[in-house]
Amino acid sequence: MKDFKNIFDSYNWDDVKQSILAKTDADVLQALQKERRTLEDFKAMISSAAMPYLEQMAQLSNALTQKRFGKTIQMYAPLYLSNECQNICTYCAFSYNNKIKRKTLSDNEILREVAVIKEMGYDHVLLVTGEANQTVGVEYLRHAIKLIRPHFSNISIEVQPLDKADYEILMDEGLHTVLVYQETYHRENYKIHHPKGRKSNFDYRLETPDRLGQAGVYKIGLGVLIGLEDWRTDCFFTAAHLDYLEKTYWQTKYSISFPRLRPIEVGTQENSSMKSFTAFMSDKELVQLICAYRIFNEEVELSISTRENEKFRNHIIKLGITSMSAGSKTNPGGYAVEPQSLEQFEISDERSPKEIAAIIKQQGYEAVWKDWDRSLVNG
Amino acid sequence: MKPLIIGDKTFGSRLFTGTGKFSSSQLMEEALLASGSELVTVALKRVDVNSNSDDILKHLSHTQFNLLPNTSGVRNAKEAVFAAQLAREALETNWLKLEIHPDPKYLLPDAIETLNAAEELVKLGFIVLPYIHADPVLCKRLEEVGTAAVMPLGSAIGSNKGLRTRDFLEIIIEQSKIPVVVDAGIGAPSHAAEAMEMGADAVLVNTAIAVSENPVQMAKAFKMAVEAGRMAYEAKLAKPKNFAEASSPLTAFLED
């Protein structure tokens, strides 16, 4: 059986980029008028030719999202367990070469963080770590999931890519979802953004969703970091990856995120500075992308984090999004243990989950805190 | 209108409803009250059975609402049986909408797992209403293992496309000895009326009410459509004629 790597290798980055640039008004119109859309239609909808049709795309995205997901937004909170990391990623504050204080939460500290997150109203949690296999390996994750399982209905992770057998171990403890972003599908430049550490292995990362599908994880989260390479080409590959996965692992759910790079703190604790990234994508383009994903795939979940600012998040609720975080801390211990420690990235929307739930209500939607039951997961 | 009897319950309303996708639990409550529905399905995964103040359940605590827990989220018979037992304990009812859709994209039901789970759940004393394809043979098999009704789909869940499975629904209705509830795909009151005119015993509607601009008014529209369709069925609808009246009959010579 072909895995995604075979399909991926049949594409050429520059050809894909050119084919998106070549999309015309007529291609966009045709895409919007169809009942089910292909990858070529997706290219048309993310191309600049689609810009004049943004309002129509937004209306369509709104209607399709309501049909499938109703007037609801699911709520989740990230819980950073560790910032230890052996990888160098040029855009990340936890990068190995960034001289910051490293921290991995103990059991007691995890439970203190859990108490605060529960108090905020959350029942779905996303565990996040860097990649440090000695201290934060499979055994640490297994133990952490076991520890927090009684407190949450749904547990997701966003950690280093693992082997299939490792995912199976974690699923036995109650793991539901795994997020693993490719960061970029530009094979050559991936090496520039990830010069050192296990993460520099492009293919192992690319093949991770296949391993997840084979392990039978309930939901797989895909995405690229927007700001590293041409977002249109990168998002095309995300859509192609999704298309392949849905047909191959048809019992699995999928979600997509579209994190735009935020400023990060670099240097030492005494002498730090902020590193920012060129804005590769405007708000308009992000709306275009979200609508394009929705119109391309009516069933995929679309998630937005606190990387985006208040105004944008207020308005994006109606445009195709199905899940949101709020009140997030992106540093291990950020909720209770060490609120002042270094964050992975600076968040743009600091409003509390209750405030966000009120905004969601104002927009005519309901914030959903529980949409899974731990009894439904094996183990 | 004749009342509908399923298991140990008698229903005045033949409109069953779902509880998902509403913009608030308050609005859900108002719409379901307006629908006149007496059987409302609720996903086990959405309710917090450990809390005494679950928001959804609070809004469903009216005497006319019988709860029909569903197993949405399970992927096979084993998980369904486990979830059913939890639902029975938590919601204090042995009624169950058995939903096994391992395909999270179109939420299409798995016939094999559903039949296996239904057989076991009936033995465990559940009143089982299985969500299935409009498959007449499967319906007879489910009837044989003792389900209280069958719930064949009109079209894919949430699609609002109406009775795309019409030909098979007609066979199911003709052959069934247990109530037939058309579930999924009913997007307009006219679809509901069509199902009732065909002789379906009830319909289940969720998305079309929950996602409309005015769920309360839409719920009333469905209530009226279901009643109209049922009344027409009971009054014996005139069938459209398949043959024209020939002016020179071919069999007239037999009368000579």
XYZ file of C-alpha atoms in Angstrom:
635
model
C 0.000 0.000 0.000
C 1.185 3.497 -0.803
C 1.839 5.660 2.229
C 1.795 9.419 2.136
C 5.514 9.673 1.495
C 5.040 8.047 -1.932
C 2.334 10.533 -2.792
C 4.334 13.434 -1.390
C 7.388 12.473 -3.424
C 5.345 12.627 -6.607
C 4.869 16.368 -6.093
C 7.357 19.143 -6.716
C 7.122 22.199 -4.435
C 7.740 24.763 -7.160
C 5.269 23.177 -9.557
C 2.583 23.205 -6.901
C 3.344 26.823 -6.089
C 3.130 27.771 -9.770
C -0.122 25.891 -10.257
C -1.710 27.817 -7.387
C -0.494 31.107 -8.854
C -2.014 30.126 -12.186
C -5.548 29.695 -10.827
C -8.071 32.036 -12.393
C -11.382 33.647 -11.627
C -13.140 30.871 -13.549
C -11.401 28.183 -11.486
C -12.584 29.864 -8.292
C -16.168 30.172 -9.495
C -16.236 26.570 -10.568
C -14.886 25.458 -7.184
C -17.496 27.442 -5.296
C -20.370 26.091 -7.375
C -19.607 22.400 -6.920
C -21.119 20.144 -4.317
C -17.876 18.342 -3.337
C -14.481 19.890 -4.044
C -11.182 18.377 -5.181
C -7.610 19.342 -4.331
C -7.507 21.423 -7.512
C -10.552 23.324 -6.265
C -8.758 23.857 -2.959
C -5.834 25.388 -4.826
C -8.224 27.788 -6.543
C -9.831 28.788 -3.255
C -6.502 29.599 -1.561
C -5.149 31.432 -4.604
C -5.157 35.187 -4.840
C -7.771 34.832 -7.584
C -10.244 33.912 -4.818
C -9.808 37.167 -2.873
C -12.727 38.966 -4.587
C -14.961 36.066 -3.482
C -14.033 36.198 0.200
C -17.528 37.181 1.366
C -19.160 34.388 -0.651
C -16.613 31.938 0.711
C -17.330 33.109 4.253
C -21.088 32.670 3.784
C -20.586 29.193 2.383
C -18.146 28.232 5.126
C -20.571 29.474 7.782
C -23.475 27.454 6.366
C -21.468 24.253 5.855
C -19.982 24.450 9.349
C -23.376 24.944 10.972
C -24.831 22.043 9.009
C -22.194 19.681 10.313
C -21.216 21.068 13.715
C -24.258 23.131 14.643
C -23.914 26.419 16.452
C -21.266 25.160 18.814
C -17.575 25.746 19.543
C -15.585 23.165 21.482
C -13.291 24.417 24.220
C -9.879 23.003 25.153
C -6.889 24.113 27.201
C -3.213 23.392 26.607
C -1.231 22.052 29.564
C 2.531 22.450 29.066
C 4.321 19.680 30.933
C 7.899 20.454 29.969
C 10.067 22.885 28.020
C 13.084 20.578 27.903
C 14.083 20.080 24.301
C 16.989 18.628 22.373
C 15.899 20.114 19.058
C 16.932 23.349 17.496
C 13.936 25.016 15.870
C 14.686 28.516 14.692
C 11.236 29.852 15.582
C 10.681 28.300 19.016
C 11.494 29.703 22.450
C 12.107 26.196 23.780
C 14.846 25.575 21.190
C 17.874 23.709 22.590
C 20.221 26.619 21.889
C 18.021 29.103 23.743
C 19.563 29.448 27.211
C 16.467 29.392 29.343
C 15.595 27.701 32.595
C 14.327 24.209 31.786
C 11.415 22.750 33.660
C 9.527 19.456 33.643
C 6.509 19.213 35.903
C 6.407 16.656 38.711
C 3.238 14.747 39.594
C 2.364 17.176 42.297
C 2.930 20.138 39.986
C 0.828 18.561 37.220
C -2.051 18.134 39.644
C -1.770 21.767 40.771
C -1.994 22.876 37.145
C -4.903 20.497 36.551
C -6.828 21.995 39.466
C -6.596 25.488 37.949
C -7.579 24.300 34.459
C -10.555 22.405 35.845
C -11.567 25.487 37.825
C -11.655 27.426 34.538
C -14.315 24.985 33.338
C -12.282 22.794 31.006
C -12.914 19.111 30.430
C -10.776 18.631 27.283
C -7.030 19.072 27.701
C -4.027 19.162 25.359
C -0.700 18.040 26.873
C 2.346 19.752 25.331
C 6.074 19.050 25.683
C 9.318 19.652 23.855
C 11.402 16.679 22.722
C 13.633 15.322 25.468
C 13.480 11.566 25.314
C 15.519 10.968 28.495
C 13.260 12.965 30.788
C 10.024 13.382 28.818
C 9.838 10.118 26.919
C 6.985 7.679 26.440
C 7.114 6.559 30.065
C 6.742 10.135 31.351
C 3.811 10.719 28.987
C 2.158 7.439 29.907
C 2.418 8.303 33.551
C 1.125 11.852 33.010
C -1.925 10.631 31.075
C -2.683 8.084 33.763
C -2.351 10.799 36.399
C -4.722 13.270 34.782
C -7.204 10.821 33.253
C -9.642 10.944 36.177
C -9.901 14.720 35.729
C -10.648 15.115 32.009
C -13.099 13.596 29.531
C -10.761 14.024 26.583
C -6.952 13.992 26.469
C -4.842 15.126 23.493
C -1.091 15.402 23.134
C 1.235 17.593 21.118
C 4.681 16.072 21.648
C 7.539 14.619 19.621
C 6.564 12.073 16.947
C 6.552 8.548 18.371
C 6.565 5.019 17.071
C 3.296 3.190 16.482
C 3.808 0.939 19.514
C 4.335 3.994 21.730
C 1.061 5.517 20.595
C -0.655 2.233 21.404
C 0.771 2.338 24.935
C -0.557 5.873 25.414
C -3.960 4.967 23.981
C -4.256 2.203 26.531
C -4.010 4.908 29.182
C -6.801 6.948 27.601
C -5.185 9.073 24.887
C -7.728 10.327 22.327
C -6.025 12.790 19.960
C -2.517 13.454 18.687
C -1.514 16.739 17.090
C 1.588 16.601 14.954
C 2.268 19.524 12.683
C 4.659 19.090 9.814
C 5.759 22.736 10.372
C 6.591 22.923 6.649
C 6.339 20.511 3.731
C 9.291 22.236 2.044
C 11.761 19.370 2.371
C 14.949 21.377 1.752
C 14.072 24.371 3.910
C 12.762 22.133 6.688
C 16.440 21.366 7.349
C 17.206 25.083 7.710
C 14.404 25.589 10.238
C 15.318 22.392 12.120
C 19.097 22.081 11.923
C 19.650 19.808 14.941
C 17.995 17.087 16.958
C 15.710 14.219 16.086
C 13.231 16.660 14.663
C 15.553 17.349 11.745
C 14.408 14.024 10.264
C 11.789 15.277 7.788
C 10.580 11.861 6.692
C 10.008 10.482 10.185
C 7.781 13.468 10.898
C 6.014 13.210 7.528
C 5.185 9.576 8.176
C 3.852 10.200 11.694
C 0.170 10.531 10.706
C 0.461 7.140 8.984
C 1.765 5.610 12.205
C -1.055 7.317 14.120
C -3.633 5.986 11.708
C -2.213 2.494 12.011
C -2.254 2.756 15.806
C -5.951 3.668 15.631
C -5.789 7.034 17.383
C -9.266 8.631 17.454
C -8.245 11.995 16.045
C -5.179 13.312 14.230
C -4.375 17.011 14.100
C -2.492 18.372 11.089
C -1.041 21.739 10.224
C 1.909 23.836 9.226
C 3.505 26.819 10.906
C 2.493 29.818 8.924
C 5.410 32.154 8.485
C 8.096 29.636 7.581
C 7.454 29.156 3.848
C 4.887 30.105 1.216
C 1.673 29.422 3.142
C -0.390 28.579 0.081
C 1.909 25.783 -1.012
C 2.305 24.484 2.540
C -1.445 24.460 3.095
C -2.004 22.664 -0.182
C 0.213 19.864 1.118
C -1.733 19.840 4.389
C -4.955 19.420 2.398
C -3.373 16.680 0.281
C -2.199 14.941 3.449
C -5.716 15.152 4.895
C -7.221 13.827 1.674
C -4.906 10.813 1.715
C -5.408 10.119 5.429
C -9.197 10.261 5.249
C -9.251 7.676 2.519
C -6.686 5.435 4.215
C -7.598 5.661 7.911
C -11.324 6.155 7.446
C -12.176 5.461 11.068
C -10.108 8.419 12.294
C -11.232 12.009 12.803
C -9.084 14.893 11.648
C -8.482 18.468 12.690
C -6.415 21.235 11.177
C -4.698 24.178 12.852
C -3.086 27.180 11.200
C -0.706 28.708 13.734
C 0.789 31.983 12.554
C 4.244 32.479 14.044
C 4.272 34.794 17.045
C 7.186 36.752 18.545
C 9.354 34.641 20.847
C 11.797 35.521 23.627
C 15.405 34.552 22.887
C 18.709 34.911 24.736
C 19.414 34.358 28.421
C 17.205 35.187 31.363
C 19.308 38.260 32.177
C 19.684 39.401 28.620
C 16.709 38.500 26.548
C 15.115 40.011 23.481
C 12.078 39.373 21.342
C 12.458 37.757 17.947
C 9.629 38.395 15.496
C 8.789 36.981 12.127
C 7.743 38.750 9.000
C 4.005 38.680 8.669
C 3.693 36.152 5.911
C -0.053 36.075 6.043
C -2.619 38.846 6.499
C -5.847 38.476 8.469
C -7.721 38.447 5.186
C -5.602 35.577 3.945
C -6.138 33.605 7.150
C -9.899 34.001 6.760
C -9.525 32.863 3.162
C -7.585 29.805 4.270
C -10.080 28.841 6.986
C -13.006 29.169 4.574
C -11.130 27.229 1.893
C -10.428 24.343 4.282
C -14.091 24.234 5.271
C -15.461 24.374 1.729
C -12.936 21.741 0.652
C -13.775 19.445 3.547
C -17.095 19.813 5.335
C -16.220 17.387 8.098
C -12.738 18.392 9.236
C -12.416 20.154 12.585
C -10.742 23.574 12.466
C -9.051 24.919 15.549
C -7.890 28.380 16.564
C -5.574 29.162 19.472
C -4.770 32.230 21.544
C -2.021 33.120 19.067
C -4.639 35.234 17.325
C -5.834 38.547 18.703
C -9.160 39.422 20.332
C -10.816 41.102 17.390
C -9.867 38.349 14.992
C -11.039 35.622 17.375
C -14.351 37.365 18.028
C -15.198 37.372 14.354
C -13.727 34.044 13.322
C -16.242 32.096 15.442
C -18.814 32.221 12.635
C -16.429 31.530 9.773
C -15.753 27.823 10.014
C -13.912 27.277 13.296
C -15.014 24.367 15.477
C -12.704 24.548 18.472
C -10.919 27.215 20.502
C -8.636 27.543 23.476
C -8.766 30.434 25.926
C -6.849 31.640 28.962
C -3.933 29.520 27.746
C -0.502 29.408 29.350
C 2.307 28.243 27.095
C 4.904 27.712 29.821
C 5.203 24.629 32.029
C 3.721 25.594 35.376
C 2.087 28.681 33.880
C -1.325 28.208 35.466
C -0.267 27.685 39.089
C 3.304 26.550 39.692
C 5.503 29.181 38.042
C 3.333 31.737 36.298
C 6.315 33.957 35.450
C 8.443 31.417 33.550
C 9.240 31.711 29.848
C 6.361 31.084 27.445
C 6.760 29.084 24.239
C 5.194 31.979 22.405
C 3.456 35.163 23.370
C -0.317 34.803 23.350
C -2.435 37.568 21.809
C -5.754 36.978 23.487
C -5.511 36.923 27.259
C -9.226 36.820 27.992
C -10.444 34.138 30.380
C -12.387 31.078 29.214
C -15.545 32.539 30.786
C -15.114 35.779 28.818
C -14.572 33.800 25.611
C -17.642 31.672 26.333
C -19.628 34.916 26.687
C -18.281 36.165 23.330
C -19.227 32.833 21.730
C -22.738 33.202 23.153
C -22.975 36.769 21.856
C -22.224 35.436 18.385
C -25.134 33.014 18.700
C -23.080 29.933 19.454
C -22.644 27.706 22.457
C -19.296 26.863 24.046
C -19.152 23.086 24.479
C -16.902 21.892 27.304
C -17.609 18.191 27.080
C -18.031 16.245 23.860
C -16.418 12.970 24.764
C -16.558 10.522 27.608
C -13.479 8.817 28.998
C -15.453 5.576 29.135
C -15.431 5.574 25.311
C -11.654 5.177 25.103
C -10.165 1.722 25.448
C -8.241 0.859 28.521
C -54.304 9.963 14.996
C -53.436 6.609 16.404
C -50.936 6.655 19.233
C -47.584 5.043 18.594
C -46.493 2.215 20.845
C -42.832 1.280 21.179
C -41.747 -1.122 23.887
C -43.585 -0.163 27.070
C -44.344 3.414 26.035
C -47.185 5.096 24.154
C -46.448 8.290 22.251
C -48.911 10.948 21.171
C -46.246 12.665 19.102
C -44.545 10.930 16.211
C -41.773 13.501 16.036
C -38.630 12.381 17.823
C -35.893 14.958 18.268
C -32.181 15.362 18.868
C -30.444 17.687 21.293
C -27.188 18.561 19.511
C -26.117 21.605 17.515
C -28.339 24.176 19.296
C -26.861 27.602 20.038
C -27.870 27.252 23.691
C -29.487 24.721 25.995
C -32.220 27.257 26.702
C -33.119 27.482 23.022
C -32.975 23.697 22.742
C -35.505 23.400 25.547
C -37.861 25.950 23.959
C -37.642 24.323 20.535
C -38.197 20.808 21.852
C -41.201 21.965 23.875
C -42.604 23.623 20.755
C -42.069 20.430 18.741
C -44.347 18.483 21.062
C -41.741 15.727 20.997
C -42.003 13.074 23.680
C -38.777 11.224 22.884
C -35.502 13.134 22.764
C -32.155 11.582 22.088
C -29.067 12.756 23.934
C -25.448 11.732 23.384
C -23.840 10.118 26.388
C -20.576 11.858 25.440
C -22.168 15.313 25.763
C -23.575 14.889 29.269
C -21.596 15.016 32.455
C -23.011 12.081 34.330
C -20.885 12.799 37.371
C -22.351 16.227 37.850
C -25.819 16.798 39.307
C -26.197 20.025 37.389
C -25.481 19.004 33.809
C -26.708 21.848 31.616
C -28.310 19.689 28.915
C -30.100 17.358 31.329
C -31.344 20.297 33.389
C -33.108 21.670 30.330
C -34.633 18.303 29.481
C -36.215 17.710 32.875
C -39.807 18.042 31.649
C -42.194 15.162 32.202
C -43.177 14.965 28.530
C -39.564 14.326 27.479
C -38.560 10.685 27.586
C -34.799 10.459 27.261
C -33.288 8.266 24.587
C -29.546 8.035 25.299
C -27.424 7.373 22.232
C -24.033 5.771 21.809
C -22.595 8.308 19.358
C -18.793 8.063 19.379
C -18.455 4.297 19.710
C -16.770 2.376 16.905
C -17.801 -1.217 17.506
C -20.245 -3.500 19.287
C -18.072 -3.941 22.346
C -17.789 -0.211 22.964
C -21.501 0.231 22.286
C -22.509 -2.328 24.880
C -20.203 -0.715 27.422
C -21.520 2.785 26.680
C -25.115 1.536 26.830
C -24.621 0.171 30.305
C -23.127 3.464 31.461
C -26.016 5.374 29.913
C -28.562 3.127 31.590
C -26.986 3.674 34.948
C -26.477 7.409 34.541
C -29.758 8.353 32.913
C -31.902 5.701 34.569
C -33.529 4.378 31.418
C -33.126 1.124 29.521
C -34.068 2.841 26.263
C -31.207 3.190 23.853
C -30.572 4.632 20.436
C -27.859 2.327 19.176
C -25.508 4.268 16.917
C -22.298 2.679 15.716
C -20.653 4.778 13.068
C -16.957 4.002 12.842
C -16.693 6.410 9.913
C -16.427 9.854 11.491
C -16.662 11.637 8.148
C -20.149 10.674 6.996
C -21.230 9.021 10.250
C -22.591 6.054 8.358
C -23.692 3.105 10.474
C -21.833 -0.206 10.596
C -24.414 -2.896 9.883
C -22.386 -5.822 11.222
C -21.411 -4.240 14.531
C -24.911 -2.843 14.993
C -26.571 -6.227 14.586
C -24.116 -7.849 16.994
C -24.559 -5.122 19.596
C -28.349 -5.135 19.219
C -28.540 -8.839 19.902
C -26.504 -8.535 23.061
C -28.267 -5.403 24.311
C -31.705 -6.968 23.888
C -30.506 -9.873 26.025
C -29.341 -7.373 28.630
C -32.854 -5.952 28.792
C -32.476 -2.789 26.722
C -35.217 -1.297 24.548
C -33.040 -0.944 21.457
C -33.679 1.488 18.609
C -30.854 0.982 16.114
C -29.726 3.639 13.629
C -29.025 1.845 10.342
C -28.881 2.073 6.596
C -32.149 1.706 4.744
C -31.401 -1.985 4.310
C -34.567 -4.112 4.350
C -32.751 -7.373 5.107
C -30.873 -5.844 8.014
C -34.179 -4.526 9.353
C -35.644 -8.033 9.381
C -32.528 -9.384 11.070
C -32.786 -6.689 13.767
C -36.470 -7.449 14.224
C -35.563 -11.111 14.743
C -33.037 -10.324 17.480
C -35.687 -8.286 19.254
C -35.104 -4.579 18.691
C -38.079 -2.379 19.623
C -37.963 -0.438 16.355
C -35.663 0.217 13.429
C -34.303 3.626 12.474
C -33.241 3.614 8.827
C -31.677 6.756 7.401
C -33.307 8.960 4.774
C -29.901 10.281 3.701
C -26.568 10.995 5.376
C -26.820 12.474 8.866
C -27.053 16.251 8.889
C -27.217 16.408 5.088
C -30.760 17.832 4.877
C -31.177 15.951 1.615
C -34.444 14.225 2.431
C -35.539 10.708 1.522
C -32.852 9.651 -0.921
C -33.415 6.041 0.205
C -37.117 6.218 -0.548
C -37.429 2.945 -2.505
C -35.829 0.954 0.301
C -37.762 2.747 3.023
C -40.960 1.666 1.244
C -39.873 -1.974 1.366
C -38.854 -1.676 5.018
C -42.200 -0.135 5.958
C -44.113 -2.773 3.997
C -42.255 -5.676 5.612
C -41.692 -4.498 9.148
C -43.574 -5.845 12.139
C -41.931 -3.307 14.441
C -42.141 0.501 14.222
C -40.039 2.199 11.549
C -38.561 5.558 12.496
C -36.927 7.464 9.658
C -33.791 9.018 11.085
C -31.183 11.293 9.508
C -31.295 13.494 6.451
C -34.715 15.018 7.057
C -34.007 18.648 6.253
C -37.449 20.153 5.708
C -40.959 19.663 7.081
C -41.979 18.429 3.632
C -39.454 15.568 3.952
C -40.976 14.621 7.309
C -44.477 14.728 5.856
C -43.353 12.566 2.951
C -41.971 9.921 5.325
C -45.172 9.926 7.349
C -47.372 9.697 4.247
C -45.350 6.648 3.203
C -46.323 5.004 6.463
C -43.260 5.556 8.621
C -44.276 5.311 12.258
C -42.213 8.310 13.306
C -39.316 10.510 12.241
C -36.318 11.812 14.126
C -35.180 15.378 13.393
C -32.260 17.332 14.811
C -30.098 19.439 12.492
C -32.968 21.003 10.552
C -34.459 22.382 13.761
C -31.264 23.169 15.689
C -29.469 25.031 12.920
C -32.425 27.008 11.529
C -32.629 30.763 12.058
C -35.631 30.243 14.292
C -35.520 26.808 15.920
C -38.775 27.281 17.862
C -40.775 28.133 14.761
C -39.074 25.375 12.776
C -39.925 22.882 15.515
C -43.595 23.856 15.223
C -43.429 23.481 11.454
C -42.077 19.944 11.840
C -44.752 19.128 14.404
C -47.460 20.183 11.953
C -45.835 18.378 9.030
C -45.525 15.124 10.947
C -49.150 15.349 12.049
C -50.323 16.203 8.533
C -48.368 13.339 7.016
C -49.671 10.850 9.552
C -53.272 12.007 9.210
C -53.035 11.671 5.445
C -51.617 8.183 5.802
C -54.369 7.106 8.154
C -56.991 8.642 5.851
C -55.592 6.486 3.014
C -53.898 8.629 0.448
C -55.104 8.286 -3.105
C -52.301 6.633 -5.049
C -51.222 8.238 -8.281
C -52.476 6.159 -11.186
C -49.878 4.214 -13.113
C -52.169 3.568 -16.120
C -54.128 5.834 -18.336
C -57.759 4.911 -19.050
C -57.479 3.574 -22.601
C -60.237 4.705 -24.944
C -60.187 1.391 -26.831
C -59.594 -1.201 -24.132
C -57.571 -4.223 -25.195
C -59.580 -6.596 -23.030
C -63.058 -5.395 -24.064
C -63.512 -8.407 -26.356
C -63.671 -10.686 -23.311
C -66.955 -9.068 -22.345
C -68.598 -9.577 -25.737
